[in-house]
Amino acid sequence: MKPSTAGVIILLVVATGAALEYGPATWPKPRTLLGLADDSVPVAAAIGRALHSRSGAVGEVEVVGAEVRLLAGRLRLEVSDEREPGDAKDVAHFHVLAAADGVPSGRLDVCSMGWGATAELRFEDLAEAFAGVAFPPLLSRIKGEPLLEARPFWGDEPWAVNGFRGYVGPVVARGGAIDVASFEDSDFFSEIPGLPDDGRLHLVKAVLLSKGGFWERTIELDGRATAVAAARWSRVPATPAVAMAVRFAVYDQRDKPPAAEARQTALQRLEAREPWLFPADACPVDVMPTVLAEHSYSPLACRNGRLLDCLTACEKGSASYCYSAALDLQSPGSPKPGPEALFLRACRLGFASGCTNAAAGRLLVHEDACALRTFEKICERAGDPWACTMFGGALAKGDGVAKDPARAREVLAKSCSHGADDPACQGAEQILRSLDGTP
């Protein structure tokens, strides 16, 4: 999962009102709730465009006036101008009120700001801030799997809200030179006293501010201050320059640690070849859906007894948990074809890397064109780095396909979308060196 590097962002989440379950009949209109300003409609349109650009995960996006509707109307976002005295002329300051059917919560009001020389640029910046930072963990909770670079947590991971299950969004930085990747596994949300345990959806915001060699951490819960305010935080070395890092998380369920025999139960289910998962002999390219969503995953999601949780979520249709379970099972002594079957199910559910891994596993037992057809299509449609490296290598060597060095170079150029440290990129670079005749 690649961290986001979105632009200028300051976000504040505010909870207003009592706990409600919103439905079409009870959802308040923005004109009566916050006051509908003339600028709200173009901002809603900008947010709609930002979300539409992520349609693989979000699905159809509908904008009606100041309201953005998603998931066939189950998730609604309403926009209102909340400009405050002292806001600079080049700042757009809006609130986005979010509510979802079937998810008990307070009214989650995301305060977002965008910068730019023109109103259009400010609105677009604000929309990207909302869609790329605050929205991913919320969408992931509603859909039941990590999407748009969000990560799941059971409650005991470093990045978790301790003791609860939920999702954490990407880390976003502003200011001095910050290695965002160094924050991905950091405990932004540790040691927060007094967290409510009421089954409602809560949104937690962590802000780190550099203070000349150390960080100050402030935590807000549903927009309200907590006991963690300007507290010294030293998990990651601070930059001497002025800088800020922000992260959001959502939670609503207390974690229930798995029983001691949970992992063995999961392995027995795989050995029994349950019909929802088996047979698993289809070619990935023939079963993958039209839409390949922007799934995220956690390599720790299915460790130990969590494997049973992942298997249950996979059966219910979570591509990410299928994928994470397969990764966890790729070790000596694991049931076969457990990983391959789980990768194939992840592929059926729209996880591009699931298709790539299922095809790679198929290479070990089948001598047909399926794997290469899958690599080619996944590279073309999703730009999956390993699919591009595998197909580019075949083109470079003429392995199962006509040798075509020129096309190999074009394909391998897509292998480094996750950065130079990604093994897929390093593999592609090695193939390119062989084409150039260099060691």
Coordinates of C-alpha atoms in Angstrom, one line a residue:
M1 CA 0.0 0.0 0.0
K2 CA 1.5 3.3 -1.1
P3 CA 1.2 6.3 1.2
S4 CA -0.7 9.3 -0.2
T5 CA 1.2 12.5 -0.9
A6 CA -1.8 14.8 -1.4
G7 CA -1.2 18.5 -1.3
V8 CA -2.1 21.2 1.1
I9 CA -4.5 19.8 3.7
I10 CA -6.0 20.8 7.0
L11 CA -9.0 18.8 8.2
L12 CA -11.2 18.9 11.3
V13 CA -13.9 16.4 12.1
V14 CA -16.8 17.7 14.1
A15 CA -19.6 15.6 15.6
T16 CA -23.0 17.4 15.9
G17 CA -26.1 16.0 17.5
A18 CA -27.0 12.7 19.1
A19 CA -26.6 9.2 17.9
L20 CA -28.9 8.5 14.9
E21 CA -29.3 5.9 12.2
Y22 CA -29.9 7.9 9.1
G23 CA -32.3 6.8 6.4
P24 CA -33.8 8.6 3.4
A25 CA -36.7 9.9 5.5
T26 CA -34.6 11.3 8.3
W27 CA -31.6 12.8 6.6
P28 CA -31.7 16.5 7.2
K29 CA -31.3 18.9 4.2
P30 CA -28.3 21.1 4.2
R31 CA -30.3 24.3 3.9
T32 CA -31.9 23.6 7.3
L33 CA -28.8 22.0 8.8
L34 CA -25.9 24.3 8.0
G35 CA -27.2 26.8 5.5
L36 CA -26.7 26.2 1.8
A37 CA -24.3 28.7 0.4
D38 CA -24.0 29.4 -3.3
D39 CA -20.5 27.9 -3.4
S40 CA -21.6 24.6 -2.0
V41 CA -22.8 23.3 -5.3
P42 CA -19.5 23.7 -7.2
V43 CA -17.6 22.2 -4.3
A44 CA -20.0 19.2 -4.2
A45 CA -19.3 18.8 -8.0
A46 CA -15.6 19.0 -7.3
I47 CA -15.9 16.3 -4.6
G48 CA -18.0 14.2 -7.0
R49 CA -15.2 14.4 -9.6
A50 CA -12.6 13.5 -7.1
L51 CA -14.5 10.5 -6.0
H52 CA -15.4 9.5 -9.5
S53 CA -11.7 9.4 -10.3
R54 CA -11.6 6.6 -7.7
S55 CA -14.7 4.8 -9.1
G56 CA -13.1 1.4 -9.0
A57 CA -13.5 1.5 -5.2
V58 CA -16.3 4.0 -4.9
G59 CA -18.6 2.9 -7.6
E60 CA -21.2 5.2 -9.2
V61 CA -21.2 8.8 -7.9
E62 CA -24.3 11.1 -8.1
V63 CA -24.2 14.8 -7.4
V64 CA -27.6 16.5 -6.7
G65 CA -27.1 20.1 -5.7
A66 CA -25.0 20.2 -2.6
E67 CA -25.3 16.5 -2.0
V68 CA -23.1 13.7 -3.2
R69 CA -24.6 10.2 -3.2
L70 CA -22.7 7.0 -3.3
L71 CA -23.3 3.2 -2.9
A72 CA -26.8 3.6 -4.4
G73 CA -27.7 6.3 -1.9
R74 CA -26.6 4.4 1.2
L75 CA -23.8 6.9 1.8
R76 CA -24.5 10.6 1.5
L77 CA -22.3 13.6 1.7
E78 CA -23.6 17.2 2.0
V79 CA -21.5 20.3 1.5
S80 CA -21.9 23.6 3.2
D81 CA -19.8 26.8 3.2
E82 CA -18.6 27.5 6.7
R83 CA -16.2 30.3 6.0
E84 CA -14.7 31.8 9.2
P85 CA -13.6 35.3 10.0
G86 CA -10.0 35.7 9.1
D87 CA -9.9 33.1 6.3
A88 CA -7.5 34.2 3.6
K89 CA -8.9 35.1 0.2
D90 CA -7.0 32.1 -1.3
V91 CA -8.6 29.6 1.1
A92 CA -11.8 27.7 0.6
H93 CA -13.3 26.5 3.9
F94 CA -16.2 24.0 3.7
H95 CA -17.8 21.3 5.8
V96 CA -18.8 17.9 4.4
L97 CA -21.5 16.1 6.4
A98 CA -21.4 12.3 6.0
A99 CA -24.0 9.7 7.0
A100 CA -24.6 6.1 6.0
D101 CA -27.6 3.9 6.3
G102 CA -27.1 1.0 8.8
V103 CA -24.1 2.5 10.5
P104 CA -25.0 4.0 13.9
S105 CA -23.1 7.2 14.4
G106 CA -23.2 10.8 15.2
R107 CA -23.3 13.3 12.4
L108 CA -19.7 13.3 11.1
D109 CA -18.8 16.7 9.8
V110 CA -15.5 16.9 8.0
C111 CA -14.1 20.4 7.9
S112 CA -11.8 20.7 4.9
M113 CA -9.8 23.6 3.4
G114 CA -8.3 24.0 0.0
W115 CA -5.8 26.5 -1.3
G116 CA -5.4 28.1 -4.8
A117 CA -5.3 31.3 -6.7
T118 CA -8.8 30.9 -8.1
A119 CA -12.0 29.5 -6.7
E120 CA -11.9 26.5 -9.0
L121 CA -8.4 25.6 -7.9
R122 CA -9.4 26.0 -4.2
F123 CA -12.4 23.7 -4.7
E124 CA -10.4 21.1 -6.5
D125 CA -7.7 21.1 -3.8
L126 CA -10.3 20.8 -1.1
A127 CA -12.0 17.9 -2.9
E128 CA -8.8 16.0 -3.3
A129 CA -8.1 16.6 0.4
F130 CA -11.4 15.1 1.4
A131 CA -11.3 12.2 -1.0
G132 CA -7.7 11.2 -0.3
V133 CA -7.5 11.6 3.4
A134 CA -10.7 11.6 5.4
F135 CA -12.9 9.5 3.1
P136 CA -10.8 6.2 2.7
P137 CA -11.3 4.9 6.2
L138 CA -15.0 5.8 6.2
L139 CA -15.6 4.1 2.9
S140 CA -13.6 1.0 4.0
R141 CA -15.7 0.7 7.2
I142 CA -19.0 0.9 5.2
K143 CA -17.9 -1.6 2.6
G144 CA -16.2 -3.9 5.1
E145 CA -12.7 -4.0 3.5
P146 CA -9.7 -1.7 3.1
L147 CA -9.9 0.6 0.1
L148 CA -8.2 3.7 -1.3
E149 CA -5.0 3.1 0.7
A150 CA -6.8 2.6 4.0
R151 CA -5.5 -0.2 6.3
P152 CA -7.5 -2.5 8.6
F153 CA -6.7 -3.0 12.3
W154 CA -7.9 -5.4 14.9
G155 CA -6.8 -3.3 17.8
D156 CA -3.2 -4.5 18.6
E157 CA -1.3 -3.2 15.6
P158 CA 1.0 -0.2 16.0
W159 CA -1.2 1.9 13.8
A160 CA -4.5 0.8 15.5
V161 CA -6.9 2.6 17.8
N162 CA -5.9 0.4 20.7
G163 CA -8.4 -2.2 21.6
F164 CA -10.8 -1.6 18.8
R165 CA -11.4 -2.8 15.2
G166 CA -11.5 -0.3 12.4
Y167 CA -9.6 1.3 9.5
V168 CA -6.9 3.9 9.3
G169 CA -6.3 6.2 6.4
P170 CA -3.1 7.2 4.7
V171 CA -0.6 9.6 6.3
V172 CA -0.5 13.0 4.7
A173 CA 2.4 15.5 5.3
R174 CA 2.8 19.2 4.8
G175 CA 5.9 21.4 5.3
G176 CA 9.5 20.3 5.7
A177 CA 11.0 17.2 4.1
I178 CA 9.1 14.3 5.6
D179 CA 9.5 10.6 4.7
V180 CA 5.8 9.7 4.8
A181 CA 6.6 6.0 4.6
S182 CA 8.3 6.1 7.9
F183 CA 5.0 7.1 9.5
E184 CA 2.9 4.2 8.1
D185 CA 3.4 1.8 11.0
S186 CA 3.6 4.4 13.7
D187 CA 1.3 4.6 16.7
F188 CA -0.6 7.8 15.9
F189 CA -3.5 6.6 18.0
S190 CA -2.0 5.0 21.0
E191 CA -2.7 5.8 24.6
I192 CA -5.9 7.8 24.1
P193 CA -7.8 7.8 27.5
G194 CA -11.6 7.7 27.7
L195 CA -12.4 6.4 24.2
P196 CA -16.2 5.7 24.0
D197 CA -17.1 2.0 23.8
D198 CA -20.7 2.4 22.6
G199 CA -20.8 0.6 19.3
R200 CA -21.2 3.8 17.3
L201 CA -18.9 4.9 14.5
H202 CA -16.3 7.3 15.8
L203 CA -13.7 9.2 13.8
V204 CA -10.3 9.9 15.3
K205 CA -7.9 12.5 14.0
A206 CA -4.2 12.7 14.9
V207 CA -2.1 15.7 14.1
L208 CA 1.7 15.9 14.5
L209 CA 3.4 19.3 14.5
S210 CA 7.2 19.5 14.4
K211 CA 8.7 21.6 17.2
G212 CA 12.3 22.1 16.4
G213 CA 13.5 18.5 16.9
F214 CA 10.5 16.8 18.3
W215 CA 6.8 16.3 17.5
E216 CA 3.8 17.5 19.3
R217 CA 0.8 15.2 19.0
T218 CA -2.9 16.3 19.3
I219 CA -5.8 13.9 19.1
E220 CA -9.4 14.8 18.4
L221 CA -12.3 12.5 18.8
D222 CA -15.4 13.3 16.7
G223 CA -14.1 16.9 16.5
R224 CA -13.7 17.4 20.2
A225 CA -10.4 17.8 22.1
T226 CA -9.1 14.8 24.1
A227 CA -6.6 14.6 26.9
V228 CA -3.9 14.2 24.3
A229 CA -3.1 17.8 23.3
A230 CA 0.3 19.1 22.3
A231 CA 1.9 16.0 23.9
R232 CA 5.5 15.2 23.0
W233 CA 5.7 12.3 20.5
S234 CA 9.0 10.8 19.5
R235 CA 8.3 7.5 17.5
V236 CA 9.7 9.1 14.3
P237 CA 12.6 11.6 14.3
A238 CA 11.2 15.1 13.7
T239 CA 12.3 17.4 11.0
P240 CA 13.9 20.7 12.1
A241 CA 11.7 22.5 9.6
V242 CA 8.1 23.4 10.3
A243 CA 6.0 20.4 9.2
M244 CA 2.7 18.6 9.9
A245 CA 1.5 15.0 9.5
V246 CA -2.2 14.1 9.7
R247 CA -4.0 10.8 9.8
F248 CA -7.6 9.7 10.3
A249 CA -9.0 6.4 11.7
V250 CA -12.5 5.1 12.3
Y251 CA -13.7 2.5 14.8
D252 CA -16.9 1.3 16.2
Q253 CA -16.3 -2.2 17.6
R254 CA -14.2 -3.4 20.4
D255 CA -11.8 -6.1 19.4
K256 CA -12.6 -9.7 20.4
P257 CA -9.3 -11.7 20.4
P258 CA -9.6 -15.0 18.6
A259 CA -9.9 -18.3 20.4
A260 CA -6.8 -20.3 20.8
E261 CA -8.1 -22.9 18.2
A262 CA -9.2 -20.3 15.7
R263 CA -6.3 -20.8 13.3
Q264 CA -6.7 -24.5 13.3
T265 CA -10.4 -24.1 12.5
A266 CA -9.5 -22.0 9.5
L267 CA -7.0 -24.5 8.3
Q268 CA -9.5 -27.3 8.6
R269 CA -12.0 -25.3 6.6
L270 CA -9.4 -25.0 3.8
E271 CA -8.5 -28.6 3.9
A272 CA -12.2 -29.5 3.6
R273 CA -12.4 -27.5 0.3
E274 CA -15.6 -25.7 1.1
P275 CA -17.7 -25.1 -2.0
W276 CA -17.7 -21.3 -1.8
L277 CA -13.9 -21.4 -2.4
F278 CA -13.4 -24.6 -4.4
P279 CA -12.9 -25.8 -7.1
A280 CA -10.3 -23.2 -7.9
D281 CA -9.0 -24.2 -11.3
A282 CA -10.4 -21.4 -13.4
C283 CA -8.0 -19.1 -15.3
P284 CA -7.9 -15.7 -13.5
V285 CA -8.3 -13.7 -16.7
D286 CA -11.5 -15.5 -17.4
V287 CA -13.2 -14.8 -14.1
M288 CA -12.0 -11.3 -13.1
P289 CA -14.7 -8.7 -13.1
T290 CA -15.0 -5.7 -15.4
V291 CA -14.2 -3.3 -12.5
L292 CA -10.9 -3.8 -10.6
A293 CA -11.2 -1.8 -7.4
E294 CA -8.4 0.1 -5.7
H295 CA -8.0 -2.4 -2.8
S296 CA -5.6 -2.0 0.1
Y297 CA -4.4 -4.7 2.4
S298 CA -2.4 -5.4 5.6
P299 CA 0.2 -8.1 5.6
L300 CA -0.6 -8.6 9.3
A301 CA -4.4 -8.8 9.0
C302 CA -4.6 -12.6 9.1
R303 CA -1.8 -13.6 11.5
N304 CA -2.3 -16.4 14.0
G305 CA -6.0 -16.8 14.9
R306 CA -7.0 -13.8 12.8
L307 CA -6.9 -16.2 9.9
L308 CA -10.4 -17.4 10.8
D309 CA -11.7 -13.8 10.8
C310 CA -10.1 -13.2 7.4
L311 CA -11.6 -16.5 6.0
T312 CA -15.0 -15.5 7.2
A313 CA -14.7 -12.0 5.7
C314 CA -13.5 -13.6 2.4
E315 CA -16.5 -15.8 2.2
K316 CA -18.7 -12.8 2.7
G317 CA -17.1 -11.1 -0.3
S318 CA -14.1 -9.1 0.9
A319 CA -11.3 -9.3 -1.7
S320 CA -8.8 -7.7 0.6
Y321 CA -9.2 -10.3 3.3
C322 CA -9.0 -13.1 0.8
Y323 CA -5.7 -11.7 -0.5
S324 CA -4.3 -11.2 3.0
A325 CA -5.2 -14.7 4.0
A326 CA -3.5 -16.1 0.9
L327 CA -0.3 -14.1 1.8
D328 CA -0.4 -15.5 5.3
L329 CA -0.7 -19.0 4.1
Q330 CA 2.3 -18.8 1.7
S331 CA 4.6 -20.7 4.0
P332 CA 6.0 -24.3 4.1
G333 CA 3.4 -26.7 5.4
S334 CA 0.4 -24.6 4.5
P335 CA -2.6 -26.4 3.0
K336 CA -2.5 -26.5 -0.8
P337 CA -4.1 -25.1 -2.9
G338 CA -5.2 -22.8 -0.1
P339 CA -3.2 -19.7 -1.2
E340 CA -4.0 -20.2 -4.8
A341 CA -7.7 -20.6 -4.2
L342 CA -7.8 -17.5 -2.0
F343 CA -5.9 -15.5 -4.6
L344 CA -8.3 -16.6 -7.2
R345 CA -11.3 -15.6 -5.1
A346 CA -9.7 -12.2 -4.5
C347 CA -9.4 -11.9 -8.3
R348 CA -13.0 -12.8 -8.8
L349 CA -13.9 -10.0 -6.4
G350 CA -11.9 -7.4 -8.3
F351 CA -8.4 -7.3 -6.6
A352 CA -5.9 -7.0 -9.4
S353 CA -2.9 -8.3 -7.5
G354 CA -5.0 -11.4 -6.5
C355 CA -5.3 -12.1 -10.3
T356 CA -1.5 -11.7 -10.7
N357 CA -0.7 -14.0 -7.8
A358 CA -3.2 -16.6 -8.9
A359 CA -1.7 -16.7 -12.3
A360 CA 1.8 -16.9 -10.8
G361 CA 0.7 -19.9 -8.8
R362 CA -0.8 -21.5 -11.8
L363 CA 2.5 -21.4 -13.6
L364 CA 3.8 -24.0 -11.2
V365 CA 1.2 -26.7 -12.2
H366 CA -0.1 -25.8 -15.6
E367 CA 1.5 -25.5 -19.0
D368 CA -0.9 -23.3 -20.8
A369 CA -1.3 -19.7 -21.9
C370 CA -3.5 -18.7 -19.0
A371 CA -0.8 -17.1 -16.8
L372 CA 0.6 -14.9 -19.6
R373 CA -2.9 -13.9 -20.8
T374 CA -3.6 -12.9 -17.2
F375 CA -0.4 -10.9 -16.7
E376 CA -1.0 -9.1 -20.0
K377 CA -4.5 -8.1 -19.2
I378 CA -3.9 -7.1 -15.6
C379 CA -0.9 -5.0 -16.6
E380 CA -3.0 -3.4 -19.3
R381 CA -6.1 -2.8 -17.2
A382 CA -4.7 -2.2 -13.7
G383 CA -1.0 -1.4 -14.2
D384 CA -0.2 -4.0 -11.5
P385 CA 3.6 -3.9 -11.2
W386 CA 4.2 -7.6 -10.8
A387 CA 1.9 -8.4 -13.7
C388 CA 3.8 -6.0 -15.9
T389 CA 7.2 -7.4 -14.8
M390 CA 6.1 -10.9 -15.4
F391 CA 4.6 -10.2 -18.9
G392 CA 7.5 -7.9 -19.8
G393 CA 10.0 -10.6 -18.9
A394 CA 8.2 -13.1 -21.1
L395 CA 8.3 -10.6 -24.0
A396 CA 12.0 -9.9 -23.4
K397 CA 12.9 -13.7 -23.5
G398 CA 10.3 -14.9 -25.9
D399 CA 9.0 -17.2 -23.2
G400 CA 5.5 -18.5 -24.2
V401 CA 5.1 -15.5 -26.5
A402 CA 6.8 -14.0 -29.5
K403 CA 10.0 -12.2 -28.5
D404 CA 9.4 -8.4 -28.7
P405 CA 12.1 -6.3 -26.9
A406 CA 10.4 -3.0 -27.9
R407 CA 7.1 -4.0 -26.4
A408 CA 8.9 -5.4 -23.4
R409 CA 10.3 -2.0 -22.7
E410 CA 6.9 -0.4 -22.9
V411 CA 5.4 -2.9 -20.5
L412 CA 8.3 -2.8 -18.0
A413 CA 8.0 1.0 -17.8
K414 CA 4.8 0.4 -15.8
S415 CA 6.5 -1.8 -13.2
C416 CA 7.7 1.0 -10.9
S417 CA 4.5 2.7 -10.0
H418 CA 5.1 1.7 -6.4
G419 CA 8.6 3.1 -6.3
A420 CA 12.2 2.0 -7.0
D421 CA 12.3 -0.1 -3.8
D422 CA 9.4 -2.3 -4.9
P423 CA 10.7 -5.8 -5.8
A424 CA 8.6 -5.7 -9.0
C425 CA 10.4 -2.6 -10.1
Q426 CA 13.8 -4.1 -9.2
G427 CA 12.9 -7.2 -11.2
A428 CA 11.9 -5.0 -14.2
E429 CA 15.2 -3.0 -14.0
Q430 CA 17.1 -6.3 -14.1
I431 CA 15.3 -7.4 -17.2
L432 CA 15.9 -4.0 -18.8
R433 CA 19.6 -4.3 -18.1
S434 CA 19.6 -7.7 -19.8
L435 CA 18.0 -6.1 -22.9
D436 CA 20.7 -3.4 -22.9
G437 CA 23.4 -6.0 -22.5
T438 CA 24.6 -4.5 -19.2
P439 CA 25.1 -6.5 -15.9

